[in-house]
Amino acid sequence: RPEISDKSIKFQIKFTAGISGKNPDFKKSEILLGREKADYSFDKKTGIISIDYNAEYSGKFTWFFRIFDTDGFAAEVLTVPVWIEETPFEWENAFMYQLMTDRFSNGDKSNDSPLPDIDEKANWQGGDFQGIIDRIDDNYFSDMGVNVLWISSPIANTENPGKGMGGDTRYYAPYHSYWPIATGWTNELHLPGLDSPIEKHFGSEEKLHELIQKAHKKGIRVMFDFVPNHVHTDSYLWKTYKNRGWFNMAEEGFPKNSNGGYTCGWEKPVECWFTDYLADINYQNDEAMEAVINHLIWMIQEFDIDGLRLDAIRLMKIDFTSSLKAAIQRKVTTTGILFYMIGETFTGDMGWEEIGDYLGESKLDGQFDFPLYHHIVRTFLLQSEDFETFTEFLKTNDYRYQNDFYKGSIMGNFIGKHDVARALSLANKDFDGVSSQGGAEADQKVWENSPKLPEEELPFKKMRNALTFMFTHPGIPIIYQGDEFGMPGANDP
């Protein structure tokens, strides 16, 4: 473990020769602090590499070691993250802000390129890394007290539009970044046909590095959204491995879609495809598992992030979650700093078992507390549930995850996110006034008669009460962009 005194950081790592007994080749090797060459000393007799560094500011400092021996063989990449902070950070005290990169702030109009013939609401709108950097620079997040940013998956998406799910005949651009084509990219494997693994609508790899470095200097952790369940059929993985058992194909007796998968069969949640262009990964295949986890470890180390939000976690074998956690514990948490992983298991108001099954020391650190969400909305925003009912629910819900599943779990609390109608519009009863998700009416009002900003104070007061409860309740409070001031809106998109 590093020794930290004021802004002084000292630690040692030991090079152990392979079977050939060769020494490290420092001409080929990389020892970096951030993205710059780091100062170090090496004792040839002991094989110890020593770091003695005096920081000029607080924040995160991560050393990156890629060591080759004189025969050209490389050791596994080692990262050593260290935080210098006045008050040590704990995830239990986090305040997380969720932003959808494309819909947050347009800082660089040169990367704006909406797709032709797609409704503006379902198209790229120009938000990018530069827009987030601008808000970091002007202390928008720091002034709010935010110390964790959750941003959209930065991994490149298809350049083609796609039709919606089920009977939805509208076409969408992948502005949400959930149609990846660069999954599988690592230092060792640059996927053919791609100049970069990063979504070009958001910016460059350099801009993403800048975003994370600037956030870290402000004491803000950065989490990526990540899509492990599927890849787009435009992806290298699908095109190369679709006939090698890497993807869940329709079983005998089930209808096949145009690519051979079984679409939206929720009685088979692990095997089903969202649409016929989102190929569902088969995590019973060891090669597929290894490819995705290697990609994730590369992404974590390359961009020096602090956590992951994992999409649609219950639609995959739990083997993926436990395998990823084991890899992160071995390769990322080298200094004991928790790399926080939170999963999305979209449930109703009593979905404890579905959520809790994925929590554990060898699984996820937390999940989004959907049962709590439904009750907060009904109690504070819709006012269809009285406080006596809410209190009885809390007696069951409070610490249910810690007591019944994983003592160390740190849950995520929210009243708004990208998959549900806006909290303010629910409070204004712009929809059916009963459903915590707005119901069918919230789907319809996306396209016509979208909710407007309320003229009365009451919906804002309801929302403030809901946020007050959320911020004083155990777990991580998560604000969805725009909810900090009250933004109206219906369902996706």
XYZ file of C-alpha atoms in Angstrom:
493
model
C 0.000 0.000 0.000
C 1.253 3.510 -0.753
C 2.468 5.663 2.128
C 0.743 9.057 2.003
C 1.875 11.986 4.135
C 0.363 15.370 3.336
C 0.988 15.467 -0.443
C 3.879 12.989 -0.446
C 3.279 9.562 -2.016
C 5.702 6.657 -1.685
C 5.372 3.012 -2.712
C 7.321 0.124 -4.167
C 6.484 -2.639 -6.602
C 8.573 -5.724 -7.198
C 9.504 -7.073 -10.608
C 9.641 -10.875 -10.609
C 11.410 -12.413 -13.578
C 9.704 -15.043 -15.679
C 11.027 -18.517 -16.337
C 13.836 -17.130 -18.511
C 15.122 -15.013 -15.615
C 15.397 -11.909 -17.807
C 15.548 -8.384 -16.395
C 13.065 -5.626 -17.228
C 13.700 -3.655 -20.382
C 12.958 -0.049 -19.434
C 13.464 1.174 -23.003
C 10.375 -0.778 -24.085
C 8.470 -0.490 -20.807
C 6.065 2.274 -19.845
C 5.888 3.763 -16.359
C 3.425 6.623 -16.434
C 1.771 8.979 -13.988
C -1.477 9.811 -15.663
C -0.366 10.058 -19.279
C 3.115 11.444 -18.613
C 6.383 9.596 -17.997
C 6.885 9.046 -14.281
C 10.090 9.351 -12.244
C 11.170 6.150 -10.520
C 14.219 4.261 -9.287
C 15.046 0.594 -9.847
C 17.181 -1.677 -7.688
C 18.511 -4.423 -9.951
C 19.478 -6.653 -7.015
C 16.034 -6.702 -5.410
C 13.922 -6.062 -8.525
C 12.137 -3.242 -6.705
C 10.796 -0.196 -8.536
C 10.389 2.738 -6.131
C 8.133 5.757 -6.493
C 8.678 8.889 -4.389
C 6.363 11.677 -5.535
C 5.362 15.058 -4.116
C 1.993 16.234 -5.424
C 1.307 19.898 -6.114
C -2.460 19.601 -5.632
C -5.134 17.312 -4.220
C -6.952 14.784 -6.382
C -6.293 11.393 -7.922
C -2.866 10.165 -8.999
C -2.613 6.882 -10.856
C 0.595 5.163 -11.913
C 0.495 2.872 -14.908
C 3.090 0.103 -15.307
C 3.500 -1.870 -18.526
C 6.772 -3.750 -18.013
C 8.587 -5.785 -20.695
C 11.564 -8.032 -20.069
C 14.612 -8.089 -22.354
C 13.083 -10.981 -24.334
C 10.091 -8.758 -25.182
C 7.572 -10.515 -22.921
C 5.139 -8.223 -21.107
C 3.829 -8.548 -17.572
C 0.154 -7.810 -16.941
C -0.540 -4.083 -16.807
C -0.492 -2.787 -13.238
C -2.213 0.406 -12.127
C -1.673 2.012 -8.725
C -4.385 4.590 -7.917
C -3.950 7.025 -5.030
C -6.269 9.797 -3.838
C -5.045 12.809 -1.861
C -8.028 14.411 -0.121
C -8.635 16.516 2.967
C -11.536 14.272 3.943
C -11.261 10.642 2.807
C -14.053 9.756 0.389
C -16.523 6.996 1.194
C -19.058 5.715 -1.305
C -21.685 5.751 1.456
C -21.361 9.557 1.377
C -21.376 9.958 -2.394
C -23.670 12.361 -4.266
C -23.989 11.081 -7.832
C -25.088 13.054 -10.880
C -26.303 11.140 -13.932
C -25.932 12.790 -17.289
C -26.638 11.544 -20.783
C -23.686 12.921 -22.681
C -25.572 13.689 -25.914
C -28.348 15.532 -24.035
C -26.298 17.451 -21.487
C -24.196 20.239 -23.028
C -22.889 20.921 -26.525
C -19.351 22.199 -26.079
C -18.001 21.418 -29.558
C -20.282 21.850 -32.552
C -17.688 20.342 -34.902
C -18.734 16.823 -33.848
C -22.468 17.458 -34.352
C -23.739 15.127 -37.058
C -27.382 14.078 -36.614
C -28.630 11.261 -38.815
C -30.873 12.200 -41.771
C -34.625 11.601 -41.640
C -34.733 10.950 -37.879
C -37.030 12.934 -35.574
C -34.985 15.439 -33.553
C -36.216 13.906 -30.288
C -34.753 10.549 -31.307
C -31.593 11.919 -32.911
C -28.122 13.027 -31.895
C -28.416 16.509 -30.376
C -24.768 17.481 -29.917
C -23.875 16.949 -26.259
C -20.247 15.920 -25.851
C -17.188 15.563 -23.609
C -16.304 19.229 -24.125
C -19.703 20.237 -22.800
C -19.074 18.232 -19.623
C -15.553 19.663 -19.319
C -16.967 23.191 -19.519
C -19.300 22.471 -16.611
C -16.450 20.924 -14.584
C -14.347 24.030 -15.268
C -17.070 26.451 -14.169
C -17.719 24.409 -10.983
C -21.296 23.524 -11.911
C -20.950 20.109 -10.255
C -18.694 21.193 -7.387
C -21.021 24.045 -6.399
C -23.888 21.550 -6.232
C -21.861 19.234 -3.999
C -21.614 16.461 -6.613
C -18.650 14.131 -6.051
C -19.501 11.373 -8.572
C -20.358 11.778 -12.266
C -22.096 8.949 -14.113
C -21.763 9.536 -17.853
C -23.041 7.663 -20.907
C -21.032 4.756 -22.245
C -18.208 6.355 -24.266
C -17.820 3.284 -26.500
C -18.484 3.769 -30.229
C -21.937 2.968 -31.599
C -23.305 2.025 -34.995
C -23.675 4.843 -37.496
C -27.012 3.431 -38.630
C -30.484 4.191 -37.240
C -32.619 1.439 -35.754
C -36.333 0.789 -35.383
C -37.814 0.808 -31.883
C -38.791 -2.247 -29.849
C -41.947 -4.277 -30.303
C -44.534 -2.469 -32.391
C -42.639 0.838 -32.396
C -42.095 1.725 -36.059
C -40.130 4.936 -35.430
C -36.425 5.064 -36.161
C -33.811 6.178 -33.643
C -30.180 7.250 -33.618
C -27.990 5.645 -30.914
C -27.652 8.958 -29.009
C -28.140 6.980 -25.774
C -24.954 4.983 -26.571
C -26.549 1.569 -25.993
C -25.814 0.124 -29.468
C -22.052 -0.537 -29.186
C -19.795 -1.704 -31.993
C -16.373 -1.298 -30.285
C -16.865 -3.800 -27.441
C -13.778 -6.011 -27.385
C -11.223 -3.259 -28.051
C -8.018 -3.532 -25.965
C -4.412 -2.380 -26.226
C -3.614 -5.689 -27.885
C -6.680 -5.825 -30.136
C -7.615 -2.762 -32.164
C -10.775 -3.789 -33.954
C -10.605 -3.697 -37.760
C -12.640 -0.956 -39.386
C -12.453 1.411 -36.403
C -10.034 4.308 -35.993
C -11.005 4.674 -32.335
C -13.144 2.787 -29.811
C -14.650 6.066 -28.577
C -17.969 7.491 -29.802
C -17.060 10.253 -32.254
C -20.241 12.231 -31.520
C -18.914 12.702 -27.983
C -15.341 13.603 -28.904
C -11.878 12.070 -28.930
C -9.974 9.805 -26.575
C -7.883 12.841 -25.627
C -11.010 14.793 -24.659
C -12.251 11.907 -22.538
C -8.887 11.767 -20.750
C -9.110 15.520 -20.158
C -12.632 15.203 -18.740
C -11.581 12.542 -16.242
C -8.359 14.282 -15.216
C -10.177 17.576 -14.619
C -12.911 15.847 -12.608
C -10.291 14.105 -10.471
C -8.543 17.406 -9.746
C -11.882 18.685 -8.395
C -12.257 15.586 -6.194
C -15.002 14.140 -8.434
C -15.117 10.417 -9.256
C -16.175 9.376 -12.762
C -18.278 6.325 -13.612
C -19.016 4.986 -17.080
C -22.273 3.425 -18.118
C -21.487 0.106 -19.769
C -23.555 -2.224 -21.949
C -22.505 -5.849 -21.317
C -25.697 -7.577 -22.463
C -25.327 -7.101 -26.224
C -23.512 -5.576 -29.179
C -24.934 -4.135 -32.373
C -24.873 -6.445 -35.392
C -22.600 -3.901 -37.102
C -19.922 -4.809 -34.552
C -16.723 -6.743 -35.173
C -17.643 -9.271 -32.465
C -20.935 -10.200 -34.112
C -19.542 -10.366 -37.631
C -16.551 -12.466 -36.563
C -17.975 -14.774 -33.905
C -21.693 -15.148 -34.627
C -21.174 -18.757 -35.721
C -18.830 -19.672 -32.848
C -21.276 -19.746 -29.967
C -20.624 -16.221 -28.714
C -24.280 -15.190 -28.949
C -27.613 -16.519 -27.742
C -29.527 -17.852 -30.736
C -33.182 -18.870 -30.858
C -33.701 -22.358 -29.481
C -35.743 -24.959 -31.303
C -39.433 -24.135 -31.104
C -38.889 -20.385 -30.706
C -39.237 -17.911 -33.601
C -36.016 -16.603 -35.090
C -35.496 -12.964 -35.950
C -33.633 -11.862 -39.082
C -30.277 -12.638 -37.445
C -31.280 -15.909 -35.806
C -31.959 -14.669 -32.297
C -35.162 -14.731 -30.241
C -36.479 -11.169 -29.881
C -38.127 -9.859 -26.704
C -39.123 -13.176 -25.218
C -39.216 -12.071 -21.584
C -39.986 -15.622 -20.435
C -36.362 -16.227 -21.491
C -34.731 -12.994 -20.243
C -31.141 -14.228 -20.407
C -31.337 -15.487 -23.991
C -33.694 -12.960 -25.585
C -32.640 -10.055 -27.804
C -34.024 -6.523 -27.347
C -34.289 -6.179 -31.125
C -33.049 -8.127 -34.136
C -30.014 -5.820 -34.451
C -28.800 -6.122 -30.827
C -26.993 -9.454 -30.611
C -27.303 -10.938 -27.118
C -23.953 -12.169 -25.736
C -23.748 -15.755 -24.466
C -21.710 -15.683 -21.257
C -21.616 -19.446 -21.069
C -19.015 -19.139 -23.812
C -15.626 -18.644 -22.143
C -14.112 -16.806 -25.102
C -16.955 -14.288 -25.210
C -16.674 -13.755 -21.452
C -12.922 -13.207 -21.690
C -13.252 -10.759 -24.606
C -15.758 -8.514 -22.821
C -13.944 -8.575 -19.470
C -10.563 -7.859 -21.100
C -12.217 -4.927 -22.873
C -13.620 -3.623 -19.592
C -10.304 -3.922 -17.756
C -8.604 -2.063 -20.618
C -11.240 0.686 -20.434
C -10.955 1.052 -16.644
C -7.162 1.220 -16.728
C -6.840 3.333 -19.863
C -9.240 6.044 -18.707
C -8.614 5.748 -14.957
C -12.295 5.639 -14.007
C -13.678 4.967 -10.546
C -16.759 2.851 -11.122
C -19.263 1.305 -13.523
C -23.001 1.405 -13.961
C -23.879 -1.936 -15.568
C -26.938 -1.981 -17.786
C -29.636 -4.690 -17.735
C -27.763 -6.841 -15.237
C -30.467 -9.492 -14.762
C -30.604 -10.229 -18.487
C -27.247 -12.034 -18.265
C -25.920 -15.061 -16.442
C -24.667 -14.030 -13.012
C -21.335 -15.597 -14.024
C -20.581 -12.371 -15.904
C -20.967 -10.231 -12.789
C -18.855 -12.495 -10.577
C -16.152 -12.953 -13.234
C -15.906 -9.211 -13.793
C -15.699 -8.560 -10.054
C -12.874 -11.097 -9.671
C -10.927 -9.483 -12.527
C -11.380 -5.998 -11.050
C -10.325 -7.121 -7.578
C -7.163 -8.643 -9.033
C -6.229 -5.986 -11.592
C -7.800 -2.691 -10.523
C -8.200 -2.448 -6.747
C -4.461 -2.792 -6.142
C -4.374 -0.175 -3.366
C -7.590 -1.149 -1.599
C -9.682 1.697 -3.090
C -13.177 0.432 -3.827
C -14.042 0.402 -7.518
C -17.795 0.848 -7.198
C -20.117 -1.218 -9.393
C -23.851 -0.587 -9.426
C -26.300 -2.575 -11.505
C -29.654 -1.907 -13.103
C -32.307 -4.512 -12.373
C -35.565 -2.810 -13.362
C -38.263 -4.163 -11.032
C -41.543 -3.246 -9.421
C -42.124 -2.139 -5.847
C -41.340 -5.519 -4.263
C -38.386 -6.661 -6.374
C -35.985 -7.270 -3.488
C -35.050 -10.816 -4.452
C -34.326 -9.923 -8.087
C -32.157 -7.011 -6.961
C -30.501 -8.672 -3.983
C -29.336 -11.781 -5.826
C -26.731 -9.674 -7.630
C -25.265 -8.086 -4.484
C -22.214 -9.483 -2.732
C -18.514 -9.215 -2.045
C -17.923 -11.247 -5.205
C -20.723 -9.524 -7.155
C -22.091 -5.963 -7.229
C -21.514 -3.306 -4.564
C -24.971 -1.833 -5.103
C -28.087 -1.733 -7.237
C -30.662 0.905 -8.041
C -33.394 0.634 -5.408
C -36.442 0.394 -7.649
C -38.876 -0.600 -4.861
C -37.902 2.577 -2.989
C -38.277 4.636 -6.169
C -41.866 3.492 -6.742
C -42.866 4.286 -3.165
C -41.133 7.702 -3.093
C -42.975 8.667 -6.279
C -46.330 7.477 -4.987
C -45.883 9.138 -1.592
C -44.293 12.482 -2.466
C -45.007 13.161 -6.149
C -48.318 11.477 -6.953
C -49.532 11.583 -3.325
C -51.457 8.380 -3.944
C -49.808 6.575 -0.990
C -50.084 7.841 2.582
C -47.176 8.183 4.977
C -48.363 5.306 7.151
C -48.089 2.935 4.172
C -44.731 4.451 3.239
C -43.412 4.021 6.781
C -44.466 0.367 6.835
C -42.662 -0.144 3.521
C -39.491 1.481 4.881
C -39.483 -0.878 7.867
C -39.146 -3.706 5.367
C -36.963 -1.949 2.807
C -34.442 -0.215 5.073
C -31.350 -2.411 5.297
C -33.199 -5.295 3.597
C -30.348 -5.586 1.119
C -27.673 -5.423 3.833
C -29.393 -7.877 6.171
C -30.648 -10.423 3.642
C -28.083 -10.251 0.839
C -24.830 -8.345 1.372
C -23.851 -6.424 4.492
C -21.551 -4.093 2.546
C -24.074 -3.121 -0.141
C -24.423 0.583 -0.967
C -27.671 1.156 -2.830
C -28.530 3.892 -5.317
C -31.600 6.041 -4.584
C -33.309 8.082 -7.292
C -36.516 9.828 -8.319
C -35.509 10.333 -11.942
C -33.433 8.633 -14.604
C -33.387 8.139 -18.349
C -35.784 5.166 -18.311
C -38.734 6.836 -16.536
C -40.859 9.946 -16.950
C -39.585 13.182 -15.431
C -40.224 13.519 -11.688
C -41.556 17.068 -12.037
C -44.128 16.002 -14.626
C -45.210 13.101 -12.427
C -45.652 15.593 -9.558
C -47.703 17.809 -11.882
C -49.881 14.787 -12.757
C -49.303 15.278 -16.461
C -49.913 11.553 -16.967
C -52.332 9.036 -15.500
C -51.676 10.207 -11.919
C -51.317 6.638 -10.694
C -48.314 4.926 -12.271
C -44.870 5.827 -10.931
C -43.588 5.516 -14.482
C -46.313 7.568 -16.125
C -47.969 4.639 -17.884
C -48.910 4.523 -21.570
C -49.754 8.221 -21.488
C -46.099 9.075 -20.748
C -45.076 7.078 -23.838
C -47.546 8.935 -26.048
C -46.669 12.395 -24.765
C -43.070 11.997 -25.864
C -44.095 12.816 -29.404
C -47.103 15.115 -28.973
C -48.358 17.359 -26.158
C -45.110 16.996 -24.218
C -45.363 18.236 -20.624
C -44.560 21.901 -20.057
C -43.019 23.616 -17.058
C -45.731 23.861 -14.368
C -47.045 27.344 -13.640
C -47.864 26.503 -10.024
C -45.385 26.006 -7.169
C -46.913 22.810 -5.812
C -45.179 20.301 -8.159
C -41.800 21.867 -7.314
C -42.563 21.628 -3.590
C -43.523 17.966 -3.951
C -40.275 17.311 -5.802
C -38.212 19.160 -3.207
C -39.755 17.036 -0.451
C -38.971 13.873 -2.402
C -35.359 14.986 -2.899
C -35.043 15.926 0.777
C -36.129 12.433 1.769
C -33.770 10.864 -0.765
C -30.773 12.895 0.443
C -31.351 11.955 4.085
C -31.972 8.252 3.504
C -29.266 5.545 3.581
C -27.731 4.971 0.159
C -26.300 7.138 -2.611
C -28.609 9.946 -3.784
C -28.567 10.139 -7.588
C -29.753 13.231 -9.435
C -30.680 12.908 -13.108
C -29.624 15.904 -15.193
C -32.230 18.661 -15.045
C -33.894 17.412 -11.863
C -31.721 19.772 -9.817
C -33.878 22.664 -11.055
C -37.001 20.789 -12.196
C -37.203 19.869 -15.863
C -40.473 18.565 -17.367
C -40.639 15.584 -19.712
C -42.268 12.298 -20.644
C -40.692 8.871 -21.240
C -37.802 7.750 -23.437
C -36.410 9.388 -25.535
